[in-house]
Amino acid sequence: MEYLISILKASHFLVFFSFHNPDTHSVATYVPKPLEPLGYYISVEVFDRDNIQIYQTYRPKVKPKLDPSRAESYLALEPGYTYGISLELEGFDPKPGVYQVAITYSNQQFQGFDGHSLGEILHREVLTLVVE
Amino acid sequence: MAYSTEHSPQPSRNHRSSDPFIRPSASQMVQMNPANTNRNGMNSNMDSGAKLNQFGEPAFFQPNQTVKSKFKIGSANDHYEQEANNAADKVLGNGNASITANGAAPAIQKAPDETIPTGPDWDPAKHVAPNFVADRPAPIRSNTKASTTDAGTASLPTTFIGHAAVDKVSSTWRYQLDSIESKGEIAIVYFTKSRYPAPEPSDDTGELTNVAENNWEDIVKDLHDNRAGIPDFWSAYLAEGLHEEYHWKNEWQVLLNQEMIKAEAEIAKLSLGFGEAASTVEAVAKLKPDVTTIFKAAVSQARSTWMAMSDSPGDPPYIAQAPALDALKDRVNKHAKDKKWDE
């Protein structure tokens, strides 16, 4: 499994996150369908040039519509395909400067279904953002 | 008074005789030897004459092991301490420092700490219950998005208002909380209408137009099996609200209340000498940073505990939703019976 993560725009801060099953793989892989709300599966922290955290998302209490134990709560991602989401960081509009943006994905309770265990997935990437 | 004792220029109301470097007050010395004391608190030896020690003081100031062994310390602010304080007040002219030993300009001044500043009285018994304010945006529909409840974050803050207050007992400034407000958000996401036996209105009271002879048993089973869980397909509108309100009222509000009680106790311990702040504004400026630190830690603790609370099918928030599903199941059962589908 690979992850494609990028910052789409800094004004009305828009983050893009997706799973990617490389076309070098020969089989489909299962990924959890739910990717929101922001802060639950995907969390974002922003640090300024002094490494001081200036923004963070918070994890809300969530009542999922999909049952983590059922196969229909997962998507079979064929080789070469991606599955993702763009998320806006409400209220965050960074001033010109250099920032480190840490984006973390956790599959939480969506750890697979009968015959397809995913286990705990935790992936974190830090991107450098320059706002001019 | 014919004798002199060493009155401190700044007599302390908290003068405790247990301090080996502080001389007992005159009244306490009288207490030392009750046999020599009449009911007016006057030492009979003094009345009768002048037994002076090597320092020219009354004889009871002389080192005397026998007397020391009989020394008793009364409770704080007891009769003897009050008497000593009254005597001190007389000497000091009740704080006006108008009486001096040599008739010169007043030499005795009260320290800044002794001056009671202007400000509201501190009420140590006052308890502030947080006010909880939840934003409930209009529900949306989705078969994948989750209903959510959140609070205690930067965008949904818990805040306080307070003021500096005068604690006359300890002669210090204290911080008195006036109000606490906790903001929250409860965002309800319903399934699409096809997932509800009574699709309209969104309170399960409408006609059971999605219930038919060929699906009513599946509906009843789903509502029953997942009354405290995630539905296979069928659900009840009211279940979403019951679940989320449980998070908000039974979890967050309870936890925050608990932490705020602790925080109030910690804040009540903060004090500032009158000499360190001349006004309420100045006192607030000096006390508030510590108050804020305590307050933020309490909110953070409440939120950490909240996030650690289990929230899986079968847990209390899911059990809280069950009555809505039970009621709808009963409705569907009755509907099927009325239609004679169960025969």
CSV table of N, CA and C in Angstrom, one decimal, chain B residues 119-242:
chain,number,residue,atom,x,y,z
B,119,GLY,N,-12.2,46.1,46.8
B,119,GLY,CA,-12.5,45.0,45.8
B,119,GLY,C,-13.6,44.1,46.4
B,120,PRO,N,-14.2,43.4,45.6
B,120,PRO,CA,-15.3,42.5,46.1
B,120,PRO,C,-14.7,41.4,47.0
B,121,ASP,N,-15.5,41.0,48.0
B,121,ASP,CA,-15.1,40.0,48.9
B,121,ASP,C,-15.0,38.7,48.2
B,122,TRP,N,-14.0,37.9,48.7
B,122,TRP,CA,-13.8,36.5,48.2
B,122,TRP,C,-14.8,35.6,48.9
B,123,ASP,N,-15.5,34.8,48.1
B,123,ASP,CA,-16.5,33.9,48.7
B,123,ASP,C,-15.9,32.4,48.4
B,124,PRO,N,-15.3,31.9,49.5
B,124,PRO,CA,-14.7,30.6,49.3
B,124,PRO,C,-15.7,29.5,49.0
B,125,ALA,N,-16.9,29.7,49.4
B,125,ALA,CA,-18.0,28.7,49.3
B,125,ALA,C,-18.6,28.7,47.9
B,126,LYS,N,-18.3,29.7,47.1
B,126,LYS,CA,-19.0,29.9,45.8
B,126,LYS,C,-18.5,28.8,44.8
B,127,HIS,N,-19.5,28.1,44.2
B,127,HIS,CA,-19.1,27.1,43.2
B,127,HIS,C,-19.8,27.5,41.9
B,128,VAL,N,-19.0,27.4,40.8
B,128,VAL,CA,-19.5,27.8,39.5
B,128,VAL,C,-19.8,26.6,38.7
B,129,ALA,N,-21.0,26.3,38.3
B,129,ALA,CA,-21.3,25.2,37.5
B,129,ALA,C,-21.2,25.6,36.0
B,130,PRO,N,-20.4,24.9,35.2
B,130,PRO,CA,-20.3,25.3,33.8
B,130,PRO,C,-21.6,25.3,33.1
B,131,ASN,N,-21.6,26.3,32.2
B,131,ASN,CA,-22.8,26.4,31.3
B,131,ASN,C,-22.4,25.7,29.9
B,132,PHE,N,-23.2,24.8,29.5
B,132,PHE,CA,-22.9,24.0,28.3
B,132,PHE,C,-23.7,24.5,27.1
B,133,VAL,N,-23.1,24.9,26.1
B,133,VAL,CA,-23.7,25.4,24.9
B,133,VAL,C,-23.4,24.6,23.7
B,134,ALA,N,-24.3,23.9,23.1
B,134,ALA,CA,-24.0,23.0,22.0
B,134,ALA,C,-24.6,23.6,20.7
B,135,ASP,N,-23.8,23.6,19.7
B,135,ASP,CA,-24.3,24.0,18.4
B,135,ASP,C,-24.8,22.7,17.7
B,136,ARG,N,-25.9,22.8,17.1
B,136,ARG,CA,-26.5,21.6,16.5
B,136,ARG,C,-26.9,22.0,15.1
B,137,PRO,N,-26.0,21.9,14.2
B,137,PRO,CA,-26.3,22.2,12.8
B,137,PRO,C,-27.4,21.3,12.2
B,138,ALA,N,-28.1,21.8,11.2
B,138,ALA,CA,-29.1,21.0,10.6
B,138,ALA,C,-28.6,19.7,10.1
B,139,PRO,N,-29.3,18.6,10.4
B,139,PRO,CA,-28.8,17.3,10.0
B,139,PRO,C,-28.7,17.1,8.5
B,140,ILE,N,-27.7,16.3,8.1
B,140,ILE,CA,-27.6,16.0,6.7
B,140,ILE,C,-27.8,14.5,6.5
B,141,ARG,N,-27.8,14.1,5.3
B,141,ARG,CA,-28.0,12.6,5.0
B,141,ARG,C,-26.8,12.0,4.3
B,142,SER,N,-26.4,10.9,4.7
B,142,SER,CA,-25.3,10.1,4.1
B,142,SER,C,-25.3,8.7,4.6
B,143,ASN,N,-24.9,7.8,3.8
B,143,ASN,CA,-24.9,6.4,4.2
B,143,ASN,C,-23.4,6.0,4.6
B,144,THR,N,-22.5,7.0,4.5
B,144,THR,CA,-21.1,6.7,4.9
B,144,THR,C,-20.6,7.7,6.0
B,145,LYS,N,-21.1,8.9,5.9
B,145,LYS,CA,-20.6,9.9,6.9
B,145,LYS,C,-21.1,9.6,8.3
B,146,ALA,N,-20.3,10.0,9.3
B,146,ALA,CA,-20.7,9.7,10.7
B,146,ALA,C,-21.3,10.9,11.4
B,147,SER,N,-22.2,10.6,12.3
B,147,SER,CA,-22.6,11.6,13.3
B,147,SER,C,-21.5,11.8,14.2
B,148,THR,N,-21.3,13.1,14.7
B,148,THR,CA,-20.2,13.4,15.6
B,148,THR,C,-20.6,14.3,16.7
B,149,THR,N,-19.8,14.2,17.8
B,149,THR,CA,-20.0,15.1,18.9
B,149,THR,C,-18.6,15.6,19.3
B,150,ASP,N,-18.4,16.9,19.5
B,150,ASP,CA,-17.1,17.3,19.9
B,150,ASP,C,-17.2,18.5,20.9
B,151,ALA,N,-16.1,18.7,21.7
B,151,ALA,CA,-16.1,19.7,22.7
B,151,ALA,C,-14.7,19.8,23.2
B,152,GLY,N,-14.4,20.9,23.9
B,152,GLY,CA,-13.1,21.0,24.6
B,152,GLY,C,-11.9,21.2,23.6
B,153,THR,N,-12.1,21.7,22.4
B,153,THR,CA,-11.1,21.9,21.5
B,153,THR,C,-10.9,23.4,21.3
B,154,ALA,N,-9.9,23.8,20.4
B,154,ALA,CA,-9.6,25.2,20.2
B,154,ALA,C,-10.8,25.9,19.5
B,155,SER,N,-11.5,25.1,18.6
B,155,SER,CA,-12.6,25.8,17.9
B,155,SER,C,-13.9,25.6,18.7
B,156,LEU,N,-13.9,24.7,19.7
B,156,LEU,CA,-15.1,24.6,20.6
B,156,LEU,C,-14.6,24.7,22.0
B,157,PRO,N,-14.2,25.9,22.4
B,157,PRO,CA,-13.4,26.1,23.6
B,157,PRO,C,-14.3,26.0,24.9
B,158,THR,N,-13.6,25.8,26.0
B,158,THR,CA,-14.2,26.0,27.3
B,158,THR,C,-13.5,27.2,27.9
B,159,THR,N,-14.3,28.1,28.3
B,159,THR,CA,-13.7,29.4,28.8
B,159,THR,C,-14.3,29.8,30.1
B,160,PHE,N,-13.6,30.7,30.8
B,160,PHE,CA,-14.0,31.2,32.1
B,160,PHE,C,-14.0,32.7,32.2
B,161,ILE,N,-14.8,33.2,33.1
B,161,ILE,CA,-14.7,34.6,33.5
B,161,ILE,C,-14.6,34.7,35.0
B,162,GLY,N,-13.8,35.6,35.4
B,162,GLY,CA,-13.6,35.7,36.9
B,162,GLY,C,-13.1,37.1,37.3
B,163,HIS,N,-12.8,37.3,38.5
B,163,HIS,CA,-12.3,38.5,39.0
B,163,HIS,C,-11.4,38.3,40.2
B,164,ALA,N,-10.6,39.3,40.5
B,164,ALA,CA,-9.8,39.3,41.7
B,164,ALA,C,-10.7,39.7,42.9
B,165,ALA,N,-10.6,39.0,44.0
B,165,ALA,CA,-11.4,39.3,45.2
B,165,ALA,C,-10.5,39.3,46.4
B,166,VAL,N,-11.1,40.1,47.4
B,166,VAL,CA,-10.3,40.3,48.6
B,166,VAL,C,-10.7,39.2,49.7
B,167,ASP,N,-9.6,38.6,50.1
B,167,ASP,CA,-9.8,37.6,51.1
B,167,ASP,C,-9.3,38.2,52.4
B,168,LYS,N,-10.2,38.7,53.2
B,168,LYS,CA,-9.8,39.5,54.4
B,168,LYS,C,-9.3,38.6,55.5
B,169,VAL,N,-9.6,37.3,55.4
B,169,VAL,CA,-9.1,36.4,56.5
B,169,VAL,C,-7.6,36.2,56.4
B,170,SER,N,-7.2,36.0,55.1
B,170,SER,CA,-5.7,35.8,54.9
B,170,SER,C,-5.0,37.0,54.4
B,171,SER,N,-5.8,38.1,54.3
B,171,SER,CA,-5.2,39.4,53.8
B,171,SER,C,-4.5,39.2,52.4
B,172,THR,N,-5.2,38.5,51.5
B,172,THR,CA,-4.6,38.3,50.2
B,172,THR,C,-5.7,38.5,49.1
B,173,TRP,N,-5.2,38.6,47.9
B,173,TRP,CA,-6.1,38.6,46.8
B,173,TRP,C,-6.3,37.1,46.4
B,174,ARG,N,-7.5,36.9,46.0
B,174,ARG,CA,-7.8,35.5,45.4
B,174,ARG,C,-8.5,35.7,44.1
B,175,TYR,N,-8.6,34.6,43.3
B,175,TYR,CA,-9.3,34.7,42.1
B,175,TYR,C,-10.7,34.0,42.2
B,176,GLN,N,-11.7,34.8,41.9
B,176,GLN,CA,-13.0,34.2,42.1
B,176,GLN,C,-13.6,34.0,40.7
B,177,LEU,N,-14.0,32.7,40.4
B,177,LEU,CA,-14.6,32.4,39.1
B,177,LEU,C,-16.0,32.9,39.1
B,178,ASP,N,-16.4,33.5,38.0
B,178,ASP,CA,-17.8,34.0,37.9
B,178,ASP,C,-18.6,33.0,37.0
B,179,SER,N,-18.0,32.6,36.0
B,179,SER,CA,-18.8,31.7,35.0
B,179,SER,C,-17.8,30.8,34.2
B,180,ILE,N,-18.3,29.7,33.8
B,180,ILE,CA,-17.6,28.8,32.9
B,180,ILE,C,-18.5,28.4,31.8
B,181,GLU,N,-18.0,28.5,30.6
B,181,GLU,CA,-18.8,28.1,29.4
B,181,GLU,C,-18.1,27.1,28.6
B,182,SER,N,-18.8,26.0,28.3
B,182,SER,CA,-18.2,25.0,27.4
B,182,SER,C,-19.0,24.9,26.1
B,183,LYS,N,-18.3,25.1,25.0
B,183,LYS,CA,-19.0,25.0,23.7
B,183,LYS,C,-18.8,23.6,23.2
B,184,GLY,N,-19.8,23.1,22.5
B,184,GLY,CA,-19.7,21.8,21.8
B,184,GLY,C,-20.5,21.9,20.5
B,185,GLU,N,-20.3,20.8,19.8
B,185,GLU,CA,-21.1,20.7,18.5
B,185,GLU,C,-21.6,19.2,18.4
B,186,ILE,N,-22.8,19.1,18.0
B,186,ILE,CA,-23.4,17.8,17.8
B,186,ILE,C,-23.9,17.8,16.3
B,187,ALA,N,-23.2,17.1,15.5
B,187,ALA,CA,-23.6,17.1,14.1
B,187,ALA,C,-24.2,15.7,13.7
B,188,ILE,N,-25.5,15.8,13.5
B,188,ILE,CA,-26.3,14.6,13.2
B,188,ILE,C,-26.2,14.3,11.7
B,189,VAL,N,-25.9,13.1,11.4
B,189,VAL,CA,-26.0,12.6,10.0
B,189,VAL,C,-27.0,11.4,9.9
B,190,TYR,N,-28.1,11.6,9.2
B,190,TYR,CA,-29.0,10.5,9.0
B,190,TYR,C,-28.6,9.7,7.8
B,191,PHE,N,-29.1,8.5,7.8
B,191,PHE,CA,-29.0,7.7,6.6
B,191,PHE,C,-30.0,8.3,5.5
B,192,THR,N,-29.9,7.8,4.3
B,192,THR,CA,-30.9,8.3,3.3
B,192,THR,C,-32.3,7.7,3.7
B,193,LYS,N,-33.3,8.3,3.2
B,193,LYS,CA,-34.7,8.0,3.6
B,193,LYS,C,-35.0,6.5,3.5
B,194,SER,N,-34.4,5.8,2.5
B,194,SER,CA,-34.7,4.4,2.3
B,194,SER,C,-34.3,3.5,3.4
B,195,ARG,N,-33.5,4.0,4.4
B,195,ARG,CA,-33.0,3.2,5.5
B,195,ARG,C,-33.9,3.3,6.7
B,196,TYR,N,-35.0,4.1,6.6
B,196,TYR,CA,-35.9,4.2,7.7
B,196,TYR,C,-37.3,3.7,7.5
B,197,PRO,N,-37.9,2.9,8.4
B,197,PRO,CA,-39.2,2.4,8.2
B,197,PRO,C,-40.2,3.5,7.9
B,198,ALA,N,-40.1,4.6,8.7
B,198,ALA,CA,-41.0,5.8,8.5
B,198,ALA,C,-40.1,6.9,8.0
B,199,PRO,N,-40.0,7.1,6.7
B,199,PRO,CA,-39.0,8.0,6.2
B,199,PRO,C,-39.2,9.5,6.5
B,200,GLU,N,-40.4,9.9,6.7
B,200,GLU,CA,-40.7,11.3,6.9
B,200,GLU,C,-41.8,11.4,7.9
B,201,PRO,N,-41.7,12.4,8.8
B,201,PRO,CA,-40.6,13.3,9.1
B,201,PRO,C,-39.5,12.6,9.8
B,202,SER,N,-38.4,13.3,10.0
B,202,SER,CA,-37.2,12.6,10.5
B,202,SER,C,-37.3,12.4,12.1
B,203,ASP,N,-38.4,11.9,12.5
B,203,ASP,CA,-38.5,11.6,14.0
B,203,ASP,C,-39.2,10.2,14.2
B,204,ASP,N,-39.3,9.4,13.2
B,204,ASP,CA,-39.9,8.1,13.3
B,204,ASP,C,-41.4,8.0,13.6
B,205,THR,N,-42.0,9.2,13.5
B,205,THR,CA,-43.5,9.2,13.8
B,205,THR,C,-44.3,9.1,12.5
B,206,GLY,N,-43.7,9.2,11.3
B,206,GLY,CA,-44.5,9.3,10.1
B,206,GLY,C,-45.0,7.9,9.7
B,207,GLU,N,-45.7,7.9,8.6
B,207,GLU,CA,-46.2,6.6,8.1
B,207,GLU,C,-45.1,5.7,7.8
B,208,LEU,N,-45.4,4.4,8.0
B,208,LEU,CA,-44.4,3.3,7.8
B,208,LEU,C,-44.4,2.9,6.3
B,209,THR,N,-44.1,3.9,5.5
B,209,THR,CA,-44.2,3.6,4.0
B,209,THR,C,-43.1,2.7,3.4
B,210,ASN,N,-42.1,2.6,4.2
B,210,ASN,CA,-41.0,1.7,3.7
B,210,ASN,C,-41.2,0.2,4.3
B,211,VAL,N,-42.3,0.0,5.0
B,211,VAL,CA,-42.5,-1.3,5.6
B,211,VAL,C,-43.5,-2.0,4.7
B,212,ALA,N,-43.2,-3.3,4.3
B,212,ALA,CA,-44.1,-4.1,3.5
B,212,ALA,C,-44.1,-5.5,4.0
B,213,GLU,N,-45.0,-6.2,3.4
B,213,GLU,CA,-45.2,-7.6,3.9
B,213,GLU,C,-43.9,-8.4,3.7
B,214,ASN,N,-43.2,-8.1,2.7
B,214,ASN,CA,-42.0,-8.9,2.4
B,214,ASN,C,-40.7,-8.4,3.1
B,215,ASN,N,-40.8,-7.3,3.8
B,215,ASN,CA,-39.6,-6.9,4.5
B,215,ASN,C,-39.7,-6.6,6.0
B,216,TRP,N,-41.0,-6.6,6.5
B,216,TRP,CA,-41.2,-6.2,7.9
B,216,TRP,C,-40.4,-7.1,8.9
B,217,GLU,N,-40.3,-8.4,8.6
B,217,GLU,CA,-39.5,-9.2,9.5
B,217,GLU,C,-38.0,-8.9,9.5
B,218,ASP,N,-37.5,-8.6,8.4
B,218,ASP,CA,-36.1,-8.2,8.3
B,218,ASP,C,-35.9,-6.9,9.1
B,219,ILE,N,-36.9,-6.0,8.9
B,219,ILE,CA,-36.7,-4.7,9.6
B,219,ILE,C,-36.7,-4.9,11.1
B,220,VAL,N,-37.7,-5.7,11.6
B,220,VAL,CA,-37.8,-6.0,13.0
B,220,VAL,C,-36.5,-6.6,13.5
B,221,LYS,N,-36.0,-7.6,12.8
B,221,LYS,CA,-34.8,-8.3,13.2
B,221,LYS,C,-33.6,-7.3,13.3
B,222,ASP,N,-33.4,-6.5,12.2
B,222,ASP,CA,-32.3,-5.6,12.2
B,222,ASP,C,-32.4,-4.6,13.4
B,223,LEU,N,-33.6,-4.1,13.6
B,223,LEU,CA,-33.8,-3.1,14.7
B,223,LEU,C,-33.5,-3.8,16.1
B,224,HIS,N,-33.9,-5.0,16.2
B,224,HIS,CA,-33.6,-5.7,17.4
B,224,HIS,C,-32.2,-6.1,17.6
B,225,ASP,N,-31.6,-6.7,16.6
B,225,ASP,CA,-30.2,-7.2,16.7
B,225,ASP,C,-29.2,-6.1,16.9
B,226,ASN,N,-29.5,-4.9,16.3
B,226,ASN,CA,-28.5,-3.8,16.4
B,226,ASN,C,-29.0,-2.6,17.2
B,227,ARG,N,-29.8,-3.0,18.2
B,227,ARG,CA,-30.4,-1.9,19.0
B,227,ARG,C,-29.3,-1.1,19.8
B,228,ALA,N,-28.2,-1.8,20.0
B,228,ALA,CA,-27.1,-1.1,20.7
B,228,ALA,C,-25.8,-1.3,19.8
B,229,GLY,N,-26.0,-1.1,18.5
B,229,GLY,CA,-24.9,-1.3,17.6
B,229,GLY,C,-25.1,-0.5,16.3
B,230,ILE,N,-24.5,-0.9,15.3
B,230,ILE,CA,-24.5,-0.3,14.0
B,230,ILE,C,-25.5,-1.1,13.1
B,231,PRO,N,-26.5,-0.5,12.5
B,231,PRO,CA,-27.5,-1.2,11.8
B,231,PRO,C,-26.9,-2.0,10.5
B,232,ASP,N,-27.5,-3.1,10.2
B,232,ASP,CA,-27.2,-3.7,9.0
B,232,ASP,C,-27.7,-2.9,7.8
B,233,PHE,N,-29.0,-2.4,8.0
B,233,PHE,CA,-29.6,-1.5,7.0
B,233,PHE,C,-30.6,-0.6,7.6
B,234,TRP,N,-31.5,-1.1,8.4
B,234,TRP,CA,-32.6,-0.3,8.9
B,234,TRP,C,-32.2,0.4,10.2
B,235,SER,N,-32.7,1.7,10.3
B,235,SER,CA,-32.4,2.4,11.5
B,235,SER,C,-33.6,3.3,12.0
B,236,ALA,N,-33.4,4.0,13.1
B,236,ALA,CA,-34.4,4.9,13.6
B,236,ALA,C,-33.7,6.3,13.7
B,237,TYR,N,-34.5,7.3,13.3
B,237,TYR,CA,-33.9,8.6,13.3
B,237,TYR,C,-33.4,9.0,14.7
B,238,LEU,N,-34.3,8.8,15.7
B,238,LEU,CA,-34.0,9.3,17.0
B,238,LEU,C,-32.8,8.6,17.6
B,239,ALA,N,-32.4,7.5,17.1
B,239,ALA,CA,-31.2,6.8,17.6
B,239,ALA,C,-29.9,7.7,17.5
B,240,GLU,N,-29.8,8.4,16.4
B,240,GLU,CA,-28.6,9.3,16.2
B,240,GLU,C,-28.5,10.3,17.3
B,241,GLY,N,-29.7,11.0,17.6
B,241,GLY,CA,-29.6,12.0,18.6
B,241,GLY,C,-29.4,11.5,20.0
B,242,LEU,N,-30.0,10.4,20.3
B,242,LEU,CA,-29.8,9.8,21.6
B,242,LEU,C,-28.4,9.4,21.9
